[in-house]
Amino acid sequence: MKRWSLVTFVAIFLVVSIFSHVGSAEAATSRVAIISKIEGTVEVQKSGGKKTLKGFKGMSLNQGDVVTTGKKSSVVLKFSNGTSEDDTFVLESSTTVTFSKLSNKSGTTTKVSMLKGKVWVDVKSIKNKDDEFVLETPTAIMGVRGTNFFVGVDPNTGLPSIAVLSGNVNVTGSGNNTNQFNVYPASAITVGDQNQDQTTPIIPIDNQVLAQMLNSTSAEVMKAILESAQKIISENQNLMNQFTNSAFPTEINQLPLSQNQYTDNVYNLLLALAQEASKLNKIDGNTLLELQKQIKEQQLANNELHQNTGNVDWNFEQAQLTEQQRLEKLRAEQAKKDALTNSFNANEQKAKADKLKQDRLDALEKKYLDSLSQAEREKYEREKQNRLDEEKQGNGGSNSGNTTPPLSWSTITKPFDLQLQSGNSSTAVNYIKNGEDNEENITNLLIEEPIVVNSDDSQLIFSSTDPSIELLEVTRDGEPIYELDDDNDGNGDGVFTTYLYPQHAEMGFTIKVKHSSLGEREFNLNAATTVSIPPLTWSDIEKPFDLKFKTGGKQKSLNYYKGEGGIDEDFTYKLIEGSIPVNGDDVYLEFTSVDSDITIVEVNQNGLTIENPNAGRFITQLEQQRAEMIFTITVEHSTLGTKVFKLGVDTVVQPFNIYEMWGALDGNDLLRQTAPYRISEGFSYYDYVITIDNLNFTEQYLNFMGFNRKNDADQMWLRVKEGDEWRPLEMNPNDSVEYIYNLSPGTNSIQFELEYTRDGITETYLINIPSILWNN
């Protein structure tokens, strides 16, 4: 009931801890990443855990946590420093990252491992030499110095590509590829395989590279880039100013561009990216025009307005965009005109309908008056005028008909809004006043019917739909629940949410609200949850039939489970785990029903119908051979009707016979039956290990274990462990059972060693009988 409340408490504690240490002499030793926005599905595996959690807005991520985005999903992460300059990390769809290290001990340290996918990074935490931001991929390590850049890992090759918009990324290959490169703005590189001592040369970012970068880019990445536009422009101008007073770095000199061309590309990079985004419908024309204006003004202010003279064609298509803007304006104006026309037409139609209705009433009234006498007509007119006067007084300003009560808490029928959200759907939850409608009871509220909860992602959301009312706090069974904070300003949004779980439970909420005129008030809300019971289906029936293995007068049930692949992908395909040993001619399978609502209609073995000697009991004998069989079992349910199941069964002949043997105390009438056993791979000296489960003996008889070669064996030797010693057993050449060992009453377990030679090849077996039951 209180798991979410505990998570909320921990999250609030972490955030408060982070922000309370800003500017103090003792900095925190660890950072956290906060999920600030989610689109689609995001899964989180906490450090050291195996369970996968569903990510949510406001969730804290710590060192060692793994984050994975689903298809058509994205997530915006903020690496919180407690300042407005938090690093931003935007994960695109189908991306997996691990937070290898998050620390503030000697400097701000962030290390992230990226297995696959695509990210946009905006680093602001690099302030001094002790600060570090590292992004690792399977074949490259990227060290960051105040940078905005893309990284994408090719899902087919696993090779990362880096495109830098501002700052500097130091790229080092891993494995045999130990080359290092500094990647500067308007440049991109793809790092080679770790087994290849090569790297694609650094290339300039042109329209083709931009198109590839943006082809699957989400709206969240474009938003993050535009929000960082001023920072990107400023960083690049500072870098270009440094280059005017010093030689260009070696990596830049290797580009197939002149120095002036490279400089022009840097200054025009953001415009070119925005233009490509507009072509791909990532941003609209107005946003592009505004961004162009902003960049040009900034460049002019720094006397650094450059014209493109290189081979990369990034000229802004002004005429085309102007035309696009004009068309958008025309469409907006036409839509406005259409709305006005529709509104006018609707009002005109209503006026016509009202007039027609009134004309009909007037005609009826006239017809009625014509049927009256003069005195009756005068009386009717007087009564009609009196009714009109009463209605007028009822609508008047100072007459007693105005009964609008003054504003108070009792006149507010809905002090807060309540929604049940499951997945992408949201449903309003209604509540009523619980008790008499007086000043003492107006704060006692009740949800009449239990809330049906059938999934783990169901949330109850408290908010206000009245602008004069603000939600201050919500507690659940005395514990505060989580408050959303979309703008991450630390003040909260007045929207509170708590998870509900599929169970029958009762809850008590306390909602503290503040009215702009009436002040603060607390409301108590009682609620309950329940789980709906879905209708019965075949998939709910775990065991549509029972299967017994019968040999030597004994029987036991065989378990089967859902098969994967093979004949049928769905739940109707069943499989017995392990092979059934068939060591004699008295081995049978029997199919019966264990559910009174289910009747077995027919059973086929590899297409042949098997016997049904007694109603509801289908029996088939298994041959002494290795075989694969498919049984088709047709059953009929009293409610669900007929269903056909398929069962896969394998048989195997064991290399030698092991018997349970017993006889009278005088040694006469020695009986035996085959003891089925399981063979597994051996260890150390042994080639195989044999296990015999659940042997039953009776103290009133002589009890033995017997061992026999099969016809194709050459030799067999046997030893038994007595205490800590192994004692050889002597063969009984005149007996039909070659080795016999007498078990003393009360023996709990026993072990044998067996060497078995067939076709000149000797195999060793350790035989374990871990449990022996004794009956009186």
Tab-separated table of C-alpha atoms in Angstrom, residues 222-593:
chain	number	residue	atom	x	y	z
A	222	MET	CA	15.063	19.677	-31.676
A	223	LYS	CA	13.605	21.516	-28.699
A	224	ALA	CA	16.799	20.935	-26.689
A	225	ILE	CA	18.948	22.228	-29.580
A	226	LEU	CA	16.851	25.379	-30.025
A	227	GLU	CA	16.904	26.018	-26.270
A	228	SER	CA	20.722	25.782	-26.419
A	229	ALA	CA	21.000	27.973	-29.546
A	230	GLN	CA	22.380	31.005	-27.694
A	231	LYS	CA	24.947	28.829	-25.892
A	232	ILE	CA	26.013	27.160	-29.162
A	233	ILE	CA	26.448	30.529	-30.920
A	234	SER	CA	28.416	32.004	-28.013
A	235	GLU	CA	30.742	28.999	-27.622
A	236	ASN	CA	31.502	28.863	-31.341
A	237	GLN	CA	32.234	32.600	-31.552
A	238	ASN	CA	34.614	32.360	-28.589
A	239	LEU	CA	36.367	29.424	-30.252
A	240	MET	CA	36.679	31.241	-33.599
A	241	ASN	CA	38.107	34.289	-31.811
A	242	GLN	CA	40.770	32.076	-30.238
A	243	PHE	CA	41.700	30.644	-33.636
A	244	THR	CA	42.269	34.143	-35.082
A	245	ASN	CA	45.175	34.582	-32.663
A	246	SER	CA	46.661	31.093	-33.052
A	247	ALA	CA	47.129	28.358	-35.634
A	248	PHE	CA	44.173	26.163	-36.474
A	249	PRO	CA	44.345	22.715	-34.776
A	250	THR	CA	45.791	19.827	-36.807
A	251	GLU	CA	42.448	18.026	-37.019
A	252	ILE	CA	40.768	21.051	-38.632
A	253	ASN	CA	43.615	21.487	-41.102
A	254	GLN	CA	42.943	17.916	-42.280
A	255	LEU	CA	39.407	18.785	-43.417
A	256	PRO	CA	38.816	19.155	-47.208
A	257	LEU	CA	38.051	22.866	-46.636
A	258	SER	CA	40.009	26.039	-46.428
A	259	GLN	CA	40.247	27.920	-43.144
A	260	ASN	CA	37.686	30.498	-44.303
A	261	GLN	CA	35.340	27.777	-45.503
A	262	TYR	CA	35.541	25.995	-42.144
A	263	THR	CA	34.891	29.255	-40.273
A	264	ASP	CA	31.852	29.976	-42.464
A	265	ASN	CA	30.525	26.470	-41.800
A	266	VAL	CA	30.844	26.937	-38.026
A	267	TYR	CA	28.942	30.227	-38.124
A	268	ASN	CA	26.231	28.841	-40.399
A	269	LEU	CA	25.954	25.397	-38.753
A	270	LEU	CA	22.928	26.165	-36.580
A	271	LEU	CA	21.088	27.806	-39.480
A	272	ALA	CA	21.815	24.834	-41.729
A	273	LEU	CA	20.606	22.404	-39.054
A	274	ALA	CA	17.390	24.394	-38.588
A	275	GLN	CA	16.861	24.496	-42.353
A	276	GLU	CA	17.195	20.705	-42.621
A	277	ALA	CA	14.844	20.342	-39.652
A	278	SER	CA	12.297	22.506	-41.472
A	279	LYS	CA	12.547	20.340	-44.597
A	280	LEU	CA	11.906	17.252	-42.448
A	281	ASN	CA	8.956	18.985	-40.706
A	282	LYS	CA	10.761	19.035	-37.352
A	283	ILE	CA	10.163	22.811	-36.950
A	284	ASP	CA	7.883	25.309	-38.725
A	285	GLY	CA	8.868	28.217	-40.957
A	286	ASN	CA	8.240	30.874	-38.291
A	287	THR	CA	10.625	29.154	-35.866
A	288	LEU	CA	13.268	28.995	-38.591
A	289	LEU	CA	12.878	32.715	-39.435
A	290	GLU	CA	13.110	33.670	-35.762
A	291	LEU	CA	16.249	31.558	-35.311
A	292	GLN	CA	17.851	33.118	-38.399
A	293	LYS	CA	17.147	36.588	-37.051
A	294	GLN	CA	18.617	35.688	-33.662
A	295	ILE	CA	21.828	34.270	-35.143
A	296	LYS	CA	22.367	37.144	-37.571
A	297	GLU	CA	21.874	39.730	-34.815
A	298	GLN	CA	24.366	37.943	-32.585
A	299	GLN	CA	26.944	37.685	-35.368
A	300	LEU	CA	26.531	41.357	-36.320
A	301	ALA	CA	26.937	42.368	-32.682
A	302	ASN	CA	30.322	40.624	-32.728
A	303	ASN	CA	31.277	41.944	-36.187
A	304	GLU	CA	31.641	38.389	-37.354
A	305	LEU	CA	29.044	38.071	-40.143
A	306	HIS	CA	30.546	35.763	-42.770
A	307	GLN	CA	29.318	34.869	-46.227
A	308	ASN	CA	29.611	31.318	-47.452
A	309	THR	CA	32.415	30.947	-49.976
A	310	GLY	CA	33.073	27.224	-49.701
A	311	ASN	CA	31.804	24.129	-51.393
A	312	VAL	CA	29.130	23.426	-48.808
A	313	ASP	CA	25.879	25.021	-50.005
A	314	TRP	CA	24.114	26.253	-46.872
A	315	ASN	CA	22.527	29.438	-48.311
A	316	PHE	CA	19.186	30.143	-46.731
A	317	GLU	CA	16.301	29.878	-49.223
A	318	GLN	CA	14.657	33.144	-48.241
A	319	ALA	CA	12.089	33.277	-51.062
A	320	GLN	CA	10.904	29.739	-50.425
A	321	LEU	CA	10.504	30.303	-46.690
A	322	THR	CA	8.781	33.649	-47.217
A	323	GLU	CA	6.304	31.925	-49.508
A	324	GLN	CA	5.843	29.184	-46.923
A	325	GLN	CA	5.155	31.790	-44.251
A	326	ARG	CA	2.680	33.598	-46.546
A	327	LEU	CA	0.803	30.357	-47.241
A	328	GLU	CA	0.640	29.530	-43.542
A	329	LYS	CA	-0.781	32.999	-42.856
A	330	LEU	CA	-3.381	32.589	-45.624
A	331	ARG	CA	-4.386	29.200	-44.232
A	332	ALA	CA	-4.766	30.675	-40.722
A	333	GLU	CA	-6.886	33.573	-42.025
A	334	GLN	CA	-9.060	31.201	-44.048
A	335	ALA	CA	-9.554	28.979	-41.011
A	336	LYS	CA	-10.626	32.040	-38.999
A	337	LYS	CA	-13.095	33.050	-41.724
A	338	ASP	CA	-14.471	29.506	-41.880
A	339	ALA	CA	-14.983	29.510	-38.110
A	340	LEU	CA	-16.834	32.839	-38.236
A	341	THR	CA	-18.976	31.615	-41.130
A	342	ASN	CA	-19.847	28.400	-39.333
A	343	SER	CA	-20.717	30.335	-36.179
A	344	PHE	CA	-22.921	32.791	-38.143
A	345	ASN	CA	-24.676	29.949	-39.958
A	346	ALA	CA	-25.303	28.117	-36.708
A	347	ASN	CA	-26.773	31.248	-35.055
A	348	GLU	CA	-28.922	31.953	-38.127
A	349	GLN	CA	-30.263	28.403	-38.149
A	350	LYS	CA	-31.047	28.630	-34.444
A	351	ALA	CA	-32.869	31.954	-34.900
A	352	LYS	CA	-34.957	30.471	-37.716
A	353	ALA	CA	-35.839	27.434	-35.609
A	354	ASP	CA	-36.773	29.612	-32.612
A	355	LYS	CA	-38.995	31.849	-34.793
A	356	LEU	CA	-40.735	28.831	-36.326
A	357	LYS	CA	-41.386	27.423	-32.891
A	358	GLN	CA	-42.753	30.737	-31.629
A	359	ASP	CA	-44.988	31.137	-34.717
A	360	ARG	CA	-46.492	27.728	-34.016
A	361	LEU	CA	-47.135	28.639	-30.359
A	362	ASP	CA	-48.730	31.936	-31.372
A	363	ALA	CA	-51.002	30.139	-33.870
A	364	LEU	CA	-52.084	27.639	-31.220
A	365	GLU	CA	-52.728	30.407	-28.700
A	366	LYS	CA	-54.808	32.375	-31.248
A	367	LYS	CA	-56.854	29.287	-32.062
A	368	TYR	CA	-57.453	28.710	-28.353
A	369	LEU	CA	-58.491	32.355	-27.739
A	370	ASP	CA	-60.931	32.280	-30.668
A	371	SER	CA	-62.764	29.464	-28.935
A	372	LEU	CA	-63.282	31.515	-25.725
A	373	SER	CA	-65.886	34.065	-24.799
A	374	GLN	CA	-65.019	37.734	-24.231
A	375	ALA	CA	-64.935	37.305	-20.433
A	376	GLU	CA	-62.793	34.161	-20.683
A	377	ARG	CA	-60.340	35.897	-23.002
A	378	GLU	CA	-59.973	38.829	-20.581
A	379	LYS	CA	-59.348	36.443	-17.638
A	380	TYR	CA	-56.706	34.547	-19.678
A	381	GLU	CA	-54.919	37.823	-20.562
A	382	ARG	CA	-54.866	38.924	-16.878
A	383	GLU	CA	-53.386	35.592	-15.732
A	384	LYS	CA	-50.815	35.659	-18.510
A	385	GLN	CA	-49.691	39.164	-17.522
A	386	ASN	CA	-49.412	38.111	-13.859
A	387	ARG	CA	-47.136	35.186	-14.828
A	388	LEU	CA	-44.921	37.529	-16.849
A	389	ASP	CA	-44.681	39.917	-13.896
A	390	GLU	CA	-43.713	37.066	-11.545
A	391	GLU	CA	-41.011	35.831	-13.916
A	392	LYS	CA	-39.665	39.365	-14.235
A	393	GLN	CA	-39.531	39.758	-10.456
A	394	GLY	CA	-37.783	36.391	-10.142
A	395	ASN	CA	-35.034	37.621	-12.484
A	396	GLY	CA	-34.891	41.141	-10.971
A	397	GLY	CA	-31.952	42.602	-9.087
A	398	SER	CA	-33.461	43.636	-5.738
A	399	ASN	CA	-36.500	41.385	-5.485
A	400	SER	CA	-36.790	38.449	-3.103
A	401	GLY	CA	-36.549	36.015	-6.059
A	402	ASN	CA	-32.719	36.422	-6.124
A	403	THR	CA	-31.561	33.591	-3.828
A	404	THR	CA	-27.882	33.265	-4.825
A	405	PRO	CA	-26.052	32.347	-1.578
A	406	PRO	CA	-22.759	34.024	-0.590
A	407	LEU	CA	-19.478	32.212	-1.423
A	408	SER	CA	-18.422	29.626	1.196
A	409	TRP	CA	-16.737	26.219	1.295
A	410	SER	CA	-20.167	24.554	1.390
A	411	THR	CA	-21.098	26.121	-1.990
A	412	ILE	CA	-17.972	24.659	-3.679
A	413	THR	CA	-19.070	21.233	-4.903
A	414	LYS	CA	-15.677	20.201	-6.308
A	415	PRO	CA	-12.653	21.574	-4.390
A	416	PHE	CA	-10.277	19.424	-6.481
A	417	ASP	CA	-10.285	17.223	-9.589
A	418	LEU	CA	-9.558	13.500	-9.472
A	419	GLN	CA	-8.456	11.362	-12.453
A	420	LEU	CA	-7.549	7.674	-12.804
A	421	GLN	CA	-4.786	7.225	-15.403
A	422	SER	CA	-3.857	3.797	-16.790
A	423	GLY	CA	-1.371	3.780	-19.659
A	424	ASN	CA	-2.452	6.493	-22.106
A	425	SER	CA	-6.104	6.626	-20.981
A	426	SER	CA	-7.543	8.861	-18.275
A	427	THR	CA	-10.954	8.636	-16.555
A	428	ALA	CA	-12.609	11.100	-14.177
A	429	VAL	CA	-13.258	9.756	-10.652
A	430	ASN	CA	-16.339	11.219	-8.939
A	431	TYR	CA	-16.697	11.725	-5.200
A	432	ILE	CA	-19.530	12.930	-2.924
A	433	LYS	CA	-19.933	14.488	0.502
A	434	ASN	CA	-20.041	11.811	3.187
A	435	GLY	CA	-22.655	12.795	5.734
A	436	GLU	CA	-24.980	15.722	6.399
A	437	ASP	CA	-24.468	18.843	4.303
A	438	ASN	CA	-23.333	21.175	7.076
A	439	GLU	CA	-20.191	23.099	7.931
A	440	GLU	CA	-18.800	20.243	10.048
A	441	ASN	CA	-19.193	17.537	7.396
A	442	ILE	CA	-18.374	19.339	4.141
A	443	THR	CA	-14.736	18.214	4.353
A	444	ASN	CA	-15.617	14.504	4.599
A	445	LEU	CA	-15.639	13.083	1.068
A	446	LEU	CA	-16.198	9.590	-0.283
A	447	ILE	CA	-15.667	7.695	-3.553
A	448	GLU	CA	-18.808	5.553	-3.515
A	449	GLU	CA	-17.708	2.648	-5.716
A	450	PRO	CA	-14.302	0.878	-5.415
A	451	ILE	CA	-11.797	1.931	-8.067
A	452	VAL	CA	-11.110	-0.974	-10.428
A	453	VAL	CA	-7.324	-1.449	-10.837
A	454	ASN	CA	-6.081	-4.174	-13.186
A	455	SER	CA	-2.547	-2.993	-14.056
A	456	ASP	CA	0.600	-1.828	-12.222
A	457	ASP	CA	0.768	1.511	-14.102
A	458	SER	CA	-2.513	2.909	-12.733
A	459	GLN	CA	-2.197	6.323	-11.048
A	460	LEU	CA	-4.615	8.508	-9.109
A	461	ILE	CA	-3.995	12.179	-9.996
A	462	PHE	CA	-5.159	15.120	-7.824
A	463	SER	CA	-5.317	18.577	-9.446
A	464	SER	CA	-7.376	21.774	-9.498
A	465	THR	CA	-9.641	22.884	-12.351
A	466	ASP	CA	-10.712	26.072	-10.509
A	467	PRO	CA	-8.232	28.977	-10.996
A	468	SER	CA	-9.121	30.310	-7.542
A	469	ILE	CA	-8.127	27.016	-5.818
A	470	GLU	CA	-4.562	25.713	-5.356
A	471	LEU	CA	-3.609	22.254	-4.072
A	472	LEU	CA	-0.927	22.555	-1.386
A	473	GLU	CA	-0.404	18.986	-0.191
A	474	VAL	CA	-1.896	15.491	-0.513
A	475	THR	CA	-1.171	12.610	1.878
A	476	ARG	CA	-2.150	8.959	1.555
A	477	ASP	CA	-2.605	7.104	4.831
A	478	GLY	CA	-0.495	9.811	6.476
A	479	GLU	CA	2.367	9.705	3.911
A	480	PRO	CA	2.917	12.603	1.419
A	481	ILE	CA	2.446	11.616	-2.229
A	482	TYR	CA	4.523	12.849	-5.196
A	483	GLU	CA	3.988	16.368	-6.598
A	484	LEU	CA	4.803	16.973	-10.280
A	485	ASP	CA	7.279	19.714	-11.235
A	486	ASP	CA	7.258	20.139	-15.034
A	487	ASP	CA	9.476	23.229	-15.112
A	488	ASN	CA	11.962	21.794	-12.575
A	489	ASP	CA	11.933	25.002	-10.536
A	490	GLY	CA	11.591	23.110	-7.250
A	491	ASN	CA	8.220	24.695	-6.427
A	492	GLY	CA	5.894	21.981	-7.755
A	493	ASP	CA	2.910	22.319	-10.057
A	494	GLY	CA	0.075	21.602	-7.627
A	495	VAL	CA	-0.581	18.239	-9.288
A	496	PHE	CA	-0.157	15.173	-7.059
A	497	THR	CA	0.009	11.540	-8.170
A	498	THR	CA	0.143	8.134	-6.485
A	499	TYR	CA	0.276	4.616	-7.916
A	500	LEU	CA	-2.522	2.108	-7.299
A	501	TYR	CA	-1.981	-1.631	-7.443
A	502	PRO	CA	-4.261	-4.527	-8.461
A	503	GLN	CA	-5.613	-5.506	-5.050
A	504	HIS	CA	-8.517	-5.056	-2.643
A	505	ALA	CA	-7.511	-2.196	-0.355
A	506	GLU	CA	-8.839	0.848	1.521
A	507	MET	CA	-7.132	4.246	1.500
A	508	GLY	CA	-7.522	7.538	3.300
A	509	PHE	CA	-6.383	10.778	1.637
A	510	THR	CA	-6.001	14.240	3.165
A	511	ILE	CA	-6.058	17.070	0.608
A	512	LYS	CA	-4.921	20.523	1.709
A	513	VAL	CA	-6.166	23.323	-0.587
A	514	LYS	CA	-6.033	27.109	-0.639
A	515	HIS	CA	-8.789	29.361	-2.000
A	516	SER	CA	-7.925	32.896	-3.128
A	517	SER	CA	-10.825	34.279	-1.023
A	518	LEU	CA	-11.625	31.634	1.597
A	519	GLY	CA	-8.100	30.674	2.652
A	520	GLU	CA	-6.888	27.131	3.435
A	521	ARG	CA	-8.974	24.032	4.115
A	522	GLU	CA	-8.301	20.300	4.523
A	523	PHE	CA	-10.551	17.643	2.986
A	524	ASN	CA	-10.626	13.944	3.926
A	525	LEU	CA	-11.324	11.485	1.129
A	526	ASN	CA	-11.996	7.777	1.688
A	527	ALA	CA	-11.483	5.411	-1.240
A	528	ALA	CA	-11.067	1.716	-1.964
A	529	THR	CA	-9.563	-0.337	-4.790
A	530	THR	CA	-10.643	-3.654	-6.244
A	531	VAL	CA	-9.698	-5.969	-9.102
A	532	SER	CA	-12.142	-7.019	-11.790
A	533	ILE	CA	-12.316	-10.733	-12.498
A	534	PRO	CA	-11.940	-11.388	-16.232
A	535	PRO	CA	-14.090	-14.072	-17.869
A	536	LEU	CA	-12.743	-17.621	-17.907
A	537	THR	CA	-10.655	-18.558	-20.972
A	538	TRP	CA	-8.728	-21.667	-22.010
A	539	SER	CA	-5.451	-19.944	-21.116
A	540	ASP	CA	-6.645	-19.791	-17.467
A	541	ILE	CA	-6.826	-23.600	-17.264
A	542	GLU	CA	-3.352	-24.801	-16.312
A	543	LYS	CA	-4.049	-28.537	-16.567
A	544	PRO	CA	-6.729	-29.492	-19.138
A	545	PHE	CA	-5.895	-33.190	-18.677
A	546	ASP	CA	-3.854	-35.448	-16.373
A	547	LEU	CA	-1.058	-37.698	-17.629
A	548	LYS	CA	0.164	-40.769	-15.701
A	549	PHE	CA	3.253	-42.942	-16.248
A	550	LYS	CA	2.510	-46.601	-15.328
A	551	THR	CA	5.012	-49.463	-15.020
A	552	GLY	CA	5.396	-52.526	-12.801
A	553	GLY	CA	2.108	-51.969	-11.025
A	554	LYS	CA	3.113	-48.441	-9.983
A	555	GLN	CA	2.100	-45.087	-11.424
A	556	LYS	CA	2.997	-41.426	-11.095
A	557	SER	CA	1.774	-38.198	-12.682
A	558	LEU	CA	3.910	-36.513	-15.339
A	559	ASN	CA	4.134	-32.725	-15.475
A	560	TYR	CA	3.933	-30.896	-18.782
A	561	TYR	CA	4.370	-27.261	-19.659
A	562	LYS	CA	3.808	-24.818	-22.512
A	563	GLY	CA	6.075	-25.499	-25.483
A	564	GLU	CA	7.845	-22.785	-27.484
A	565	GLY	CA	8.092	-22.951	-31.264
A	566	GLY	CA	7.842	-26.295	-32.964
A	567	ILE	CA	4.399	-27.388	-34.065
A	568	ASP	CA	2.289	-24.648	-32.511
A	569	GLU	CA	3.292	-21.290	-31.054
A	570	ASP	CA	0.266	-20.844	-28.775
A	571	PHE	CA	-0.656	-22.277	-25.375
A	572	THR	CA	-2.251	-25.411	-26.819
A	573	TYR	CA	1.175	-26.980	-27.419
A	574	LYS	CA	2.395	-28.895	-24.359
A	575	LEU	CA	5.675	-30.660	-23.738
A	576	ILE	CA	6.971	-33.152	-21.180
A	577	GLU	CA	10.349	-32.052	-19.851
A	578	GLY	CA	12.889	-34.858	-20.236
A	579	SER	CA	12.573	-38.250	-21.888
A	580	ILE	CA	10.412	-41.061	-20.496
A	581	PRO	CA	12.470	-44.196	-19.758
A	582	VAL	CA	11.059	-47.360	-21.372
A	583	ASN	CA	13.003	-50.373	-20.060
A	584	GLY	CA	10.407	-53.109	-20.398
A	585	ASP	CA	7.167	-54.177	-22.026
A	586	ASP	CA	4.937	-52.953	-19.181
A	587	VAL	CA	5.256	-49.164	-19.652
A	588	TYR	CA	2.034	-47.225	-20.320
A	589	LEU	CA	0.749	-43.656	-20.568
A	590	GLU	CA	-2.765	-42.901	-19.320
A	591	PHE	CA	-4.761	-39.723	-20.121
A	592	THR	CA	-7.571	-38.772	-17.709
A	593	SER	CA	-9.490	-35.634	-16.774
